[in-house]
XYZ file of C-alpha atoms in Angstrom:
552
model
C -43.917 56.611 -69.248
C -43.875 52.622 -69.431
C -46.884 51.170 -67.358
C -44.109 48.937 -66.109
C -41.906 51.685 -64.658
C -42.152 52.084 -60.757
C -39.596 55.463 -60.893
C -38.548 57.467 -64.103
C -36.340 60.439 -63.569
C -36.134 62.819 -66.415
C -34.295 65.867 -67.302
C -33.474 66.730 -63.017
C -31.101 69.284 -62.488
C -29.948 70.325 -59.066
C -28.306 73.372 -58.052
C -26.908 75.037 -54.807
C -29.133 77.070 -53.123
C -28.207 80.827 -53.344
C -27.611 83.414 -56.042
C -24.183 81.736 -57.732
C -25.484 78.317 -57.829
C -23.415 75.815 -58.692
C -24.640 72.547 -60.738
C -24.776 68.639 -58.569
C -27.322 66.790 -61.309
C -26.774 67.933 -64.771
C -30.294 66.699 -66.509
C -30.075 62.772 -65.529
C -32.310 60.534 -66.253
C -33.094 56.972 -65.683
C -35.735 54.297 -64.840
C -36.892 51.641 -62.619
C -39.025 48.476 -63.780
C -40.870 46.805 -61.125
C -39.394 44.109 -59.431
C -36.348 45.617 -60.953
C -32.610 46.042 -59.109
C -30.833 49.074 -60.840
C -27.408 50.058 -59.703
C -26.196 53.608 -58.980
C -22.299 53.631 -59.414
C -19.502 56.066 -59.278
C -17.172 57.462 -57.090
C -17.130 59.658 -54.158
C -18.641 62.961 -55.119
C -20.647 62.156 -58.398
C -23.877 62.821 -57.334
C -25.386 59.487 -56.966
C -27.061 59.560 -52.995
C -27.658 63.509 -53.997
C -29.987 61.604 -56.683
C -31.577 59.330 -53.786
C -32.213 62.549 -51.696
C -33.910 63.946 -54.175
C -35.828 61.126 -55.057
C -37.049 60.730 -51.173
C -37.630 64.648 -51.256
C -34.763 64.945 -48.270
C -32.818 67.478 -50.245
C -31.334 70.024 -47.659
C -33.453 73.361 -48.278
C -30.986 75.778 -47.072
C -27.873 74.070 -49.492
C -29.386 72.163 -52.477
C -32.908 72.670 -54.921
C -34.298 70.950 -57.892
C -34.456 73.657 -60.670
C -36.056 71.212 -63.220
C -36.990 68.106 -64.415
C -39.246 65.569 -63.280
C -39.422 62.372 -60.746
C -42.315 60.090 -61.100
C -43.265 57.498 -58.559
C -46.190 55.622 -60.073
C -46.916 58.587 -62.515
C -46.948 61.059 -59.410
C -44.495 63.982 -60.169
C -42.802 63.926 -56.587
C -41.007 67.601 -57.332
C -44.846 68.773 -57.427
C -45.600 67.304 -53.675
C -46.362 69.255 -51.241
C -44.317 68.087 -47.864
C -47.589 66.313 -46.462
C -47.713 64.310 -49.289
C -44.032 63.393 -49.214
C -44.512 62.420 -45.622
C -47.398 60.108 -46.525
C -45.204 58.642 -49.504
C -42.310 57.701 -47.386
C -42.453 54.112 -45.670
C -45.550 53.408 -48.145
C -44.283 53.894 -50.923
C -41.040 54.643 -51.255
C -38.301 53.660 -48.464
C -34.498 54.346 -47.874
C -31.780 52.833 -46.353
C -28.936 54.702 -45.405
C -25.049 53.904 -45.495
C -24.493 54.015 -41.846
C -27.127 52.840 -39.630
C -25.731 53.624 -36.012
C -26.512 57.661 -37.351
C -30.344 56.747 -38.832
C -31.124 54.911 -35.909
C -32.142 56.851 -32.384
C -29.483 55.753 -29.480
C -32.458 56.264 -27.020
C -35.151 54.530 -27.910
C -35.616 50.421 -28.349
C -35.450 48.756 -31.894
C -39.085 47.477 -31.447
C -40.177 51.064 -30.459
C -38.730 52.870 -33.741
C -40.329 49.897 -36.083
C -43.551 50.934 -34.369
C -43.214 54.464 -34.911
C -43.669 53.290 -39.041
C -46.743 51.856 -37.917
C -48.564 54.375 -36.005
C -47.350 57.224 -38.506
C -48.702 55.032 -41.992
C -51.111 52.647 -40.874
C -54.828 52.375 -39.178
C -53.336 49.028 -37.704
C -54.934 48.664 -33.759
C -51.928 49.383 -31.730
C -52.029 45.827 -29.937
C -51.228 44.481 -33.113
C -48.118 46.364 -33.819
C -45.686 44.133 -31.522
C -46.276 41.101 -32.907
C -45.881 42.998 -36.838
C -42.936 44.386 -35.645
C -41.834 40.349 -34.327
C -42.955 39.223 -37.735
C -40.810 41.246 -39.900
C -37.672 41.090 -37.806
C -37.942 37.388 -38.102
C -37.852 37.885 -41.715
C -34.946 39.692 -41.598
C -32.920 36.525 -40.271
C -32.658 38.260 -36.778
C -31.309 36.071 -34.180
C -34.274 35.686 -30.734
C -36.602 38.828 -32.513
C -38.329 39.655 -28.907
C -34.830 40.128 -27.592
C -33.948 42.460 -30.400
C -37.211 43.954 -29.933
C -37.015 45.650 -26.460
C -32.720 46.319 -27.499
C -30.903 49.047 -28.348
C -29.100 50.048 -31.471
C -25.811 50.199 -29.454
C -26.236 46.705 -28.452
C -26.089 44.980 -31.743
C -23.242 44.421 -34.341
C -23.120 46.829 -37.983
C -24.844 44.016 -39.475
C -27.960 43.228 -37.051
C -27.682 47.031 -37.024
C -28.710 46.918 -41.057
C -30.862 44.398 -40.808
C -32.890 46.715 -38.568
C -33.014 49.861 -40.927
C -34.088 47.376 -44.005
C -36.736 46.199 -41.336
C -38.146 49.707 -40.822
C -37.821 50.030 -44.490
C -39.473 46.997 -45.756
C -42.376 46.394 -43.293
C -44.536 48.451 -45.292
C -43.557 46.645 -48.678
C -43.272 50.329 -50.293
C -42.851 49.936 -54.111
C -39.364 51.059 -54.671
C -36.319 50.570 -52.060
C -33.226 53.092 -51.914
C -30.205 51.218 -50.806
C -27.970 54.182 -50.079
C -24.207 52.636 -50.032
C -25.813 49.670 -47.278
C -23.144 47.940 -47.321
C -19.565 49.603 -47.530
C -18.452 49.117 -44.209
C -19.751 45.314 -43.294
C -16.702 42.493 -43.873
C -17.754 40.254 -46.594
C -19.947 37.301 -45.028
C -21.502 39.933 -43.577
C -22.371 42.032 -46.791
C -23.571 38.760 -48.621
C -25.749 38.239 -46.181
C -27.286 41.405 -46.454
C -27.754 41.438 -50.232
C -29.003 38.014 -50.141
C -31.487 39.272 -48.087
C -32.264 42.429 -49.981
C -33.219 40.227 -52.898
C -35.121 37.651 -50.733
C -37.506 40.469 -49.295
C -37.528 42.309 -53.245
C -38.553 38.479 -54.480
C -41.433 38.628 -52.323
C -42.608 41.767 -52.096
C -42.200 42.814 -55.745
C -39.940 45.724 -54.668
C -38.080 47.742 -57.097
C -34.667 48.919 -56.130
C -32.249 51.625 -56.410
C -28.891 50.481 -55.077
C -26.091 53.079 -54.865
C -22.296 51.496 -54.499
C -18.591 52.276 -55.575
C -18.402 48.722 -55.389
C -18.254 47.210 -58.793
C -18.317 43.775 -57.766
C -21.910 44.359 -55.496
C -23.008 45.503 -58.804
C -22.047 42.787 -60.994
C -23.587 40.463 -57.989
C -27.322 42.066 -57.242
C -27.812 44.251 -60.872
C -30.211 44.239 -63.926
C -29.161 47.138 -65.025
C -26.268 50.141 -63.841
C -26.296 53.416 -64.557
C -22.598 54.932 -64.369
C -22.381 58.769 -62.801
C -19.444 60.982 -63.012
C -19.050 64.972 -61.671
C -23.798 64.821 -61.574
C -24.099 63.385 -65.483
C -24.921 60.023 -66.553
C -22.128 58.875 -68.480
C -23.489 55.776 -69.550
C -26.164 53.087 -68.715
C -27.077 49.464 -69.706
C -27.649 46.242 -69.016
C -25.070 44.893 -66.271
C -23.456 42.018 -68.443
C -23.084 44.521 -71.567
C -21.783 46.980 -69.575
C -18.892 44.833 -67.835
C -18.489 43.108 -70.647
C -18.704 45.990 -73.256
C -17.982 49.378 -71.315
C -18.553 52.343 -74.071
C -16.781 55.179 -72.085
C -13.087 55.626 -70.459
C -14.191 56.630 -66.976
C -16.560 53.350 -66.698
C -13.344 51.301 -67.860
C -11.380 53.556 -65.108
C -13.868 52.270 -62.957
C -13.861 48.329 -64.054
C -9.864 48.577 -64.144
C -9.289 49.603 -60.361
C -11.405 47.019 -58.734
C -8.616 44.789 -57.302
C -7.919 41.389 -58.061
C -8.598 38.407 -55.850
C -5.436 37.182 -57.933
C -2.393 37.913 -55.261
C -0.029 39.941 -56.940
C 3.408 38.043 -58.188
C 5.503 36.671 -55.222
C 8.454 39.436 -54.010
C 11.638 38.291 -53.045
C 13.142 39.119 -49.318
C 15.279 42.020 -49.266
C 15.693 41.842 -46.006
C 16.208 38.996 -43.236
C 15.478 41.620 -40.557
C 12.273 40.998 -37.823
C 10.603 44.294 -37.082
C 7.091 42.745 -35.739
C 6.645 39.660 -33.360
C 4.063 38.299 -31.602
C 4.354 35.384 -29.174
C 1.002 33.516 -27.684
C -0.289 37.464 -27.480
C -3.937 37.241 -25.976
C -5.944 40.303 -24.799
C -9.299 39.130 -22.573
C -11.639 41.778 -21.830
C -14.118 41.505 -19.181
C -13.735 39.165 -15.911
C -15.844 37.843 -13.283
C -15.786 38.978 -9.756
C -16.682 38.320 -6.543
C -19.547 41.039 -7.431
C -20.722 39.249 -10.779
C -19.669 41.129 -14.000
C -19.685 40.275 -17.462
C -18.007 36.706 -18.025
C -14.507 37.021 -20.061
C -14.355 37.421 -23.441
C -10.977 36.164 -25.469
C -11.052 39.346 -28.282
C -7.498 37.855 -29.117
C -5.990 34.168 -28.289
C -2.504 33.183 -28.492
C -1.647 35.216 -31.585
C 1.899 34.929 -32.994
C 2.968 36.689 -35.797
C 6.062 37.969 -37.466
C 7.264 40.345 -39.657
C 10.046 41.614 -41.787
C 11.415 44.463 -42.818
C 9.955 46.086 -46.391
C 7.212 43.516 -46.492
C 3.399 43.536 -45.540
C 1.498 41.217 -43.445
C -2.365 40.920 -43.909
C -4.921 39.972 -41.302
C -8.097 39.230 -42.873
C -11.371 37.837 -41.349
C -15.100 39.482 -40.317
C -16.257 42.023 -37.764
C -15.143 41.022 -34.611
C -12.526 38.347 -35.012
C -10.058 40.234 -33.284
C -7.976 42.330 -36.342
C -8.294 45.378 -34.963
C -7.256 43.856 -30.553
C -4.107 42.732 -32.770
C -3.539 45.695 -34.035
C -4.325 48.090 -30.827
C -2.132 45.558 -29.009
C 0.927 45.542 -31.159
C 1.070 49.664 -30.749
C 0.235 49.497 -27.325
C -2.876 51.532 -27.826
C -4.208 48.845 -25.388
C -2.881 46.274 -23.178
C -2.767 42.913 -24.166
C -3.488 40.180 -21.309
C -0.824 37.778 -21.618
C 2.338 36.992 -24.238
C 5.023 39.117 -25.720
C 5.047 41.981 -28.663
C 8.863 42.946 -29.562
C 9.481 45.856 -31.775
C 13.280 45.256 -33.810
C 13.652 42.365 -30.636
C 12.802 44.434 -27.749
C 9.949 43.138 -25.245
C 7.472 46.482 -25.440
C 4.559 44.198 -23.948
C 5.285 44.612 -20.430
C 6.537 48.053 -20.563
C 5.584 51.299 -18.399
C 3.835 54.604 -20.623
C 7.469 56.302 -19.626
C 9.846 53.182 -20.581
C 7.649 52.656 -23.828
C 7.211 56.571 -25.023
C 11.055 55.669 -27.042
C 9.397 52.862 -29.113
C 6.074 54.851 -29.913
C 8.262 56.084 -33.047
C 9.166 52.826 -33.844
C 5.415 51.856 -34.723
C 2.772 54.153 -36.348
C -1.126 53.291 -37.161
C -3.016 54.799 -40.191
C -7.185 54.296 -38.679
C -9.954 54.033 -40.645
C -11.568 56.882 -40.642
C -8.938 59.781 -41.380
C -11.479 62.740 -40.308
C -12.092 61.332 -36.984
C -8.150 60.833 -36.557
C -7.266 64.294 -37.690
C -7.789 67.322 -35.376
C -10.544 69.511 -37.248
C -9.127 72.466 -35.359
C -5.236 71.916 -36.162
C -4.074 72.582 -40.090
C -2.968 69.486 -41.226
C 0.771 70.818 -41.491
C 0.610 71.098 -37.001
C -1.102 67.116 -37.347
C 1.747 66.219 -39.588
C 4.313 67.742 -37.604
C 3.176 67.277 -34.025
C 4.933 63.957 -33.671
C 8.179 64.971 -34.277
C 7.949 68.025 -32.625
C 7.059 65.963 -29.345
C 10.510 64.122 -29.680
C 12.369 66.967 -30.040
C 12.615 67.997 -33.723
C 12.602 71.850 -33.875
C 9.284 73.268 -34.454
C 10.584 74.838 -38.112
C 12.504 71.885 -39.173
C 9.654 69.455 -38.311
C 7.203 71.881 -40.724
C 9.496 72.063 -43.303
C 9.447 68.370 -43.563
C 5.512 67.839 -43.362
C 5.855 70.325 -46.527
C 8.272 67.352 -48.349
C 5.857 64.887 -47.140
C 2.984 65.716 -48.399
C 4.589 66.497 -51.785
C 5.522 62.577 -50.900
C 2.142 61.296 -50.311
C 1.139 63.328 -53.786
C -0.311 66.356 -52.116
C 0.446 70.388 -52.388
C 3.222 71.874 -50.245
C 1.053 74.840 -49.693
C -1.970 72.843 -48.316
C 0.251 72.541 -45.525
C -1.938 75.108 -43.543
C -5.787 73.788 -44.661
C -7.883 72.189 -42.384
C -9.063 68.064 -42.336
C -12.677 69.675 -44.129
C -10.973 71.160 -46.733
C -9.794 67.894 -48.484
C -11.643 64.868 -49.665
C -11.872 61.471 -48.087
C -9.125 59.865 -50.307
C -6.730 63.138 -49.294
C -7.126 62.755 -45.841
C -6.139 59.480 -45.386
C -2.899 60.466 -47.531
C -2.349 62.821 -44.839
C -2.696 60.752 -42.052
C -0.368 58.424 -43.893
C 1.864 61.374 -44.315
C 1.473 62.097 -40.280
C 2.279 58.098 -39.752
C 5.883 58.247 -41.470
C 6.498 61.473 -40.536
C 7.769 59.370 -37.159
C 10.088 57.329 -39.597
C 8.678 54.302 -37.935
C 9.960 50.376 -39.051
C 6.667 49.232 -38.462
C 3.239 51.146 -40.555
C -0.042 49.504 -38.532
C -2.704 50.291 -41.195
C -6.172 49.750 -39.903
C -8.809 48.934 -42.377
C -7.093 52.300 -44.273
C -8.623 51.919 -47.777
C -12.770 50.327 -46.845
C -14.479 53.487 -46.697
C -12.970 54.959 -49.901
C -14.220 54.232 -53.180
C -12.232 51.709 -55.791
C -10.592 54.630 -57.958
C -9.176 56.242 -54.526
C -8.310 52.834 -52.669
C -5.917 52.408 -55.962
C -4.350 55.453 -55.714
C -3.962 54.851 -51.595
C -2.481 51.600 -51.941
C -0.511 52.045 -54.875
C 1.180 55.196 -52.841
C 1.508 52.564 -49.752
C 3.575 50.045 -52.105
C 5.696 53.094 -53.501
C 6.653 53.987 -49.645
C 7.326 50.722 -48.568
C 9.728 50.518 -51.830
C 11.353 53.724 -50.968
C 11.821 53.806 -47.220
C 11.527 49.737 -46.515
C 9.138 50.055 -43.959
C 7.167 47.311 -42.957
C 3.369 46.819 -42.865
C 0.899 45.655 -41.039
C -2.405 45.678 -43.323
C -6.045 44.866 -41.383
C -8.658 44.471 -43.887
C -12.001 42.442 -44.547
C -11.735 43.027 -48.219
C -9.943 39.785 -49.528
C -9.103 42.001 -53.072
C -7.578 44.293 -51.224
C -5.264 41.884 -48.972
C -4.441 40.117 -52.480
C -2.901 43.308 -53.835
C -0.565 44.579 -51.129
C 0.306 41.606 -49.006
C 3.063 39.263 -49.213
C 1.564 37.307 -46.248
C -1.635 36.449 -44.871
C -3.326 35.686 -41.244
C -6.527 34.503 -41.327
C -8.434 35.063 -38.079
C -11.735 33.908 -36.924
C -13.494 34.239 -33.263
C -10.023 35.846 -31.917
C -7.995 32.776 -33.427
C -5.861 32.690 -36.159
C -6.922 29.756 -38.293
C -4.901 30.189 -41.444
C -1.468 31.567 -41.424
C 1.327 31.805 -44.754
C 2.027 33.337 -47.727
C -0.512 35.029 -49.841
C -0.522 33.107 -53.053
C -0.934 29.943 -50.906
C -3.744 31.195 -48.440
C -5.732 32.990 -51.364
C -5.333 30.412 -54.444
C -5.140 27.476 -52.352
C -7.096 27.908 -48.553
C -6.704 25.127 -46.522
C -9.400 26.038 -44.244
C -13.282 25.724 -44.717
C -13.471 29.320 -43.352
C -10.506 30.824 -45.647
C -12.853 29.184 -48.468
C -15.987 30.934 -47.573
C -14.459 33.900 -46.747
C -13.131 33.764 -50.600
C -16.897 32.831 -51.797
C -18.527 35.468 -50.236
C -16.046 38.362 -52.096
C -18.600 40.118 -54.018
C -17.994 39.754 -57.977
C -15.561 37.399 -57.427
C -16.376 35.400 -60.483
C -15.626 38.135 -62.590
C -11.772 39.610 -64.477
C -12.588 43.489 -63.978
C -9.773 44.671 -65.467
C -10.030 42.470 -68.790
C -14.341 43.217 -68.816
C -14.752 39.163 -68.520
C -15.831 36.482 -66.287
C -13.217 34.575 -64.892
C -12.329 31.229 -66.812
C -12.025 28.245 -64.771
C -8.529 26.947 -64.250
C -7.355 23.552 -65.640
C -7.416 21.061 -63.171
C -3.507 20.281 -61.508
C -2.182 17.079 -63.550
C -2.341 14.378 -61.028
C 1.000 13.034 -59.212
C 3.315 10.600 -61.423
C 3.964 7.399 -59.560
């Protein structure tokens, strides 16, 4: 072992608990430098934050073991610690943050009281003192008024203050190697730069080593000295970032480099159809009001929106957390009310409508959310889910099975996992079933809600390539709400910028992506992780030719 290494892993192999075990890590191995930022990449499933659980000694007892092998922190075999020791190691040491901080942090107790608890549990530090360490470090972290933060709760911040908290907790020790467990998969892109600009900032000066799991490829070629590719628990190959993007070795790393999307908007499609589906006129939803009784002052989630779409095409709305995608898209299905202007579904005003005049139109639109397992009823088989819409406007019961059958065949599914459960499939299959539940309706207008952002890049290809087949084969149109600029350059003919509730940029995709008007457009563009590099051709991006000026 190097004197330089902060972590080696060698030879680990872990197993399900039980007597037929089944293998997770098959004998990987790897190491950290110090000051070193080394990538963990693959997709869902291959084993990479099963490697940071093991590393932090958070494997679950009851489901998972280490067999063999060794981890050393500092020349410490951590598989040979007893619990106590692990305990002391954690925070001092060796620190983790996880994917989704609203879960790691406690809803009950204050952000400046959990920071503490690091404190009193690691330290000798005189109590008094802890408030103002605790003010200290979330000041480093770039939080906004830190003794307001301090005394507020987790459900009172944003995703992103929200992660800046956990890498807080994690950092205030300066431990000696940092596990970045998937930190930033769900944050819109400004946000996500932020975060891994500060990630290095605090690494700079602490001298922290870092383990950084991601799917993303472009994160990787952004933050990494080295990557270490994992597919089904093996290391399939490792290197250097540049020679690895530049020089992949293996097929399933070029899989890998080949699906990331390009910010390049696909070729221009011509209008098959002249037909509006989708319209929006001045559409605003305000929530909040003041009263007579105080209240919370008004807040404009969505101003004067209008929009329109055609038949067979898709429409993208792009921008960061909270600029009012997701109040467009709640509003256009009528999942909520919007304040003032008009939505009309194939020309008919919907906005103003009662639950029992609009129940004919519900068909007419269908949403795909986010998260497909909180969507899906985990007590229904997916073939009832599928079928339950029809069925409530009057298709018989058999008929309406027989064609969730067809569709999942459609969305590339079994017929016969018609009567599994939402736990029974992966990520990536679920949301093909809630697609499948979506045009089961035979709707004109597909409302897909930041569909593809939790899935990794293999499965997002698969999920949007199967979008673009059924939008070929049935013409419906689509309404696509994303913060992932690659994403909205691949699927969308059109493009809505919005920022602060606002839409600030507004036209076709080519034109809003390769040539932004608007300074925000342009930074939104800057902050798209890897976006300096050609994935799919394992180069960096050359610079286009400046336009030849005017003649005349």
């Amino acid at each position: 072992m190097s004197g330089a290494d902060v972590l080696k892993v060698e030879s680990l192999v872990v197993e399900t608990a039980g007597e037929a075990t089944v293998p997770i890590l098959n004998s990987i191995a790897f190491s950290i430098s110090a000051g070193e930022t080394v990538c963990l990449v693959g997709e869902s499933g291959s084993g990479k934050s099963v490697t940071a659980l093991a590393v932090m000694g958070l494997l679950p007892k009851d489901a998972l073991a280490a067999r063999s092998g060794r981890i050393l922190l500092g020349g410490e075999d951590l598989l040979a610690a007893s619990p106590g020791r692990m305990r002391d190691l954690r925070a001092s040491e060796i620190a983790m943050i996880f994917q989704e901080p609203m879960t790691a942090l406690n809803p009950v107790l204050t952000v400046g009281r959990q920071i503490q608890e690091v404190l009193e549990t690691h330290t000798t530090i005189p109590y008094r003192k802890h408030r103002q360490r605790v003010l200290d470090m979330l000041e480093q972290v770039h939080l906004p008024d830190p003794a307001r933060i301090f005394h507020s709760y987790p459900h009172q911040m944003s995703g992103g203050q929200r992660q800046r908290i956990m890498i807080a907790m994690a950092l205030i020790l300066e431990p000696k190697l940092l596990i970045a467990d998937e930190p930033t998969t769900a944050l819109d892109v400004t946000t996500q730069k932020q975060i891994l600009r500060l990630i290095s900032e605090l690494q700079q000066k602490q001298g922290t080593s870092v383990l950084f799991i991601t799917h993303d490829m472009g994160v990787v070629a952004d933050i990494a000295d080295r990557v270490c590719v994992m597919h089904r628990g093996h290391i399939v190959e490792t290197g250097k970032t540049q020679d690895v993007l530049r020089h992949p070795q293996r097929d399933y790393t070029r899989q890998l480099l080949t699906a990331v999307p390009s910010l390049i908007p696909r070729p221009v499609r011509p209008e098959d159809s002249k037909q509006i589906v989708l319209e929006t006129t001045e559409m605003s939803k305000v929530y909040g009001s003041r009263s007579l009784f105080g209240g919370d002052p008004p807040v404009a989630a969505a101003k004067d929106v209008s929009l329109s779409l055609k038949r067979g095409r898709t429409l993208g709305i792009v921008g960061e957390s909270g600029s009012g995608k997701s109040t467009v898209a709640r509003c256009v299905t009528r999942l909520i009310d919007p304040t003032s202007g008009g939505i009309r579904v194939r020309g008919q005003e919907i906005s103003d409508l009662s639950r029992r005049a609009l129940r004919p139109y519900r068909k007419r639109i269908q949403i795909v959310f986010q998260d497909p397992y909180r969507s899906l009823n985990p007590r229904v088989t997916v073939g009832e889910s599928i079928a339950e819409g029809p069925i409530n406007f009057g298709t018989p019961r058999r008929q309406a099975l027989d064609e969730a059958r067809k569709l999942l065949e459609l969305v590339g599914l079994p017929a016969d996992a018609i009567g599994r459960y939402p736990h029974q499939f992966s990520g990536g299959q679920r949301q093909r079933i809630a697609i499948a539940r979506a045009i089961a309706m035979e709707p004109d207008v597909l409302v897909a809600d930041e569909a593809v952002s939790a899935l990794d890049v293999s499965v997002q290809a698969q999920v949007l390539a199967l979008l673009h087949e059924l939008q070929q084969r049935l013409g419906v149109a689509i309404l696509f709400i994303t913060h992932d600029l690659r994403v909205a350059a691949q699927i969308c003919d059109d493009v809505a910028v919005m920022q602060k509730g606002r839409i600030v940029e507004y036209g076709p995709a080519e034109t809003v992506l390769r040539h932004p008007s608007e300074v925000y457009t342009r930074e939104l563009i800057e902050a798209a992780p890897g976006r300096n590099w050609d994935f799919a051709n394992f180069r960096p991006f050359t610079p286009e030719a400046p336009a030849a000026p005017p003649q005349g």
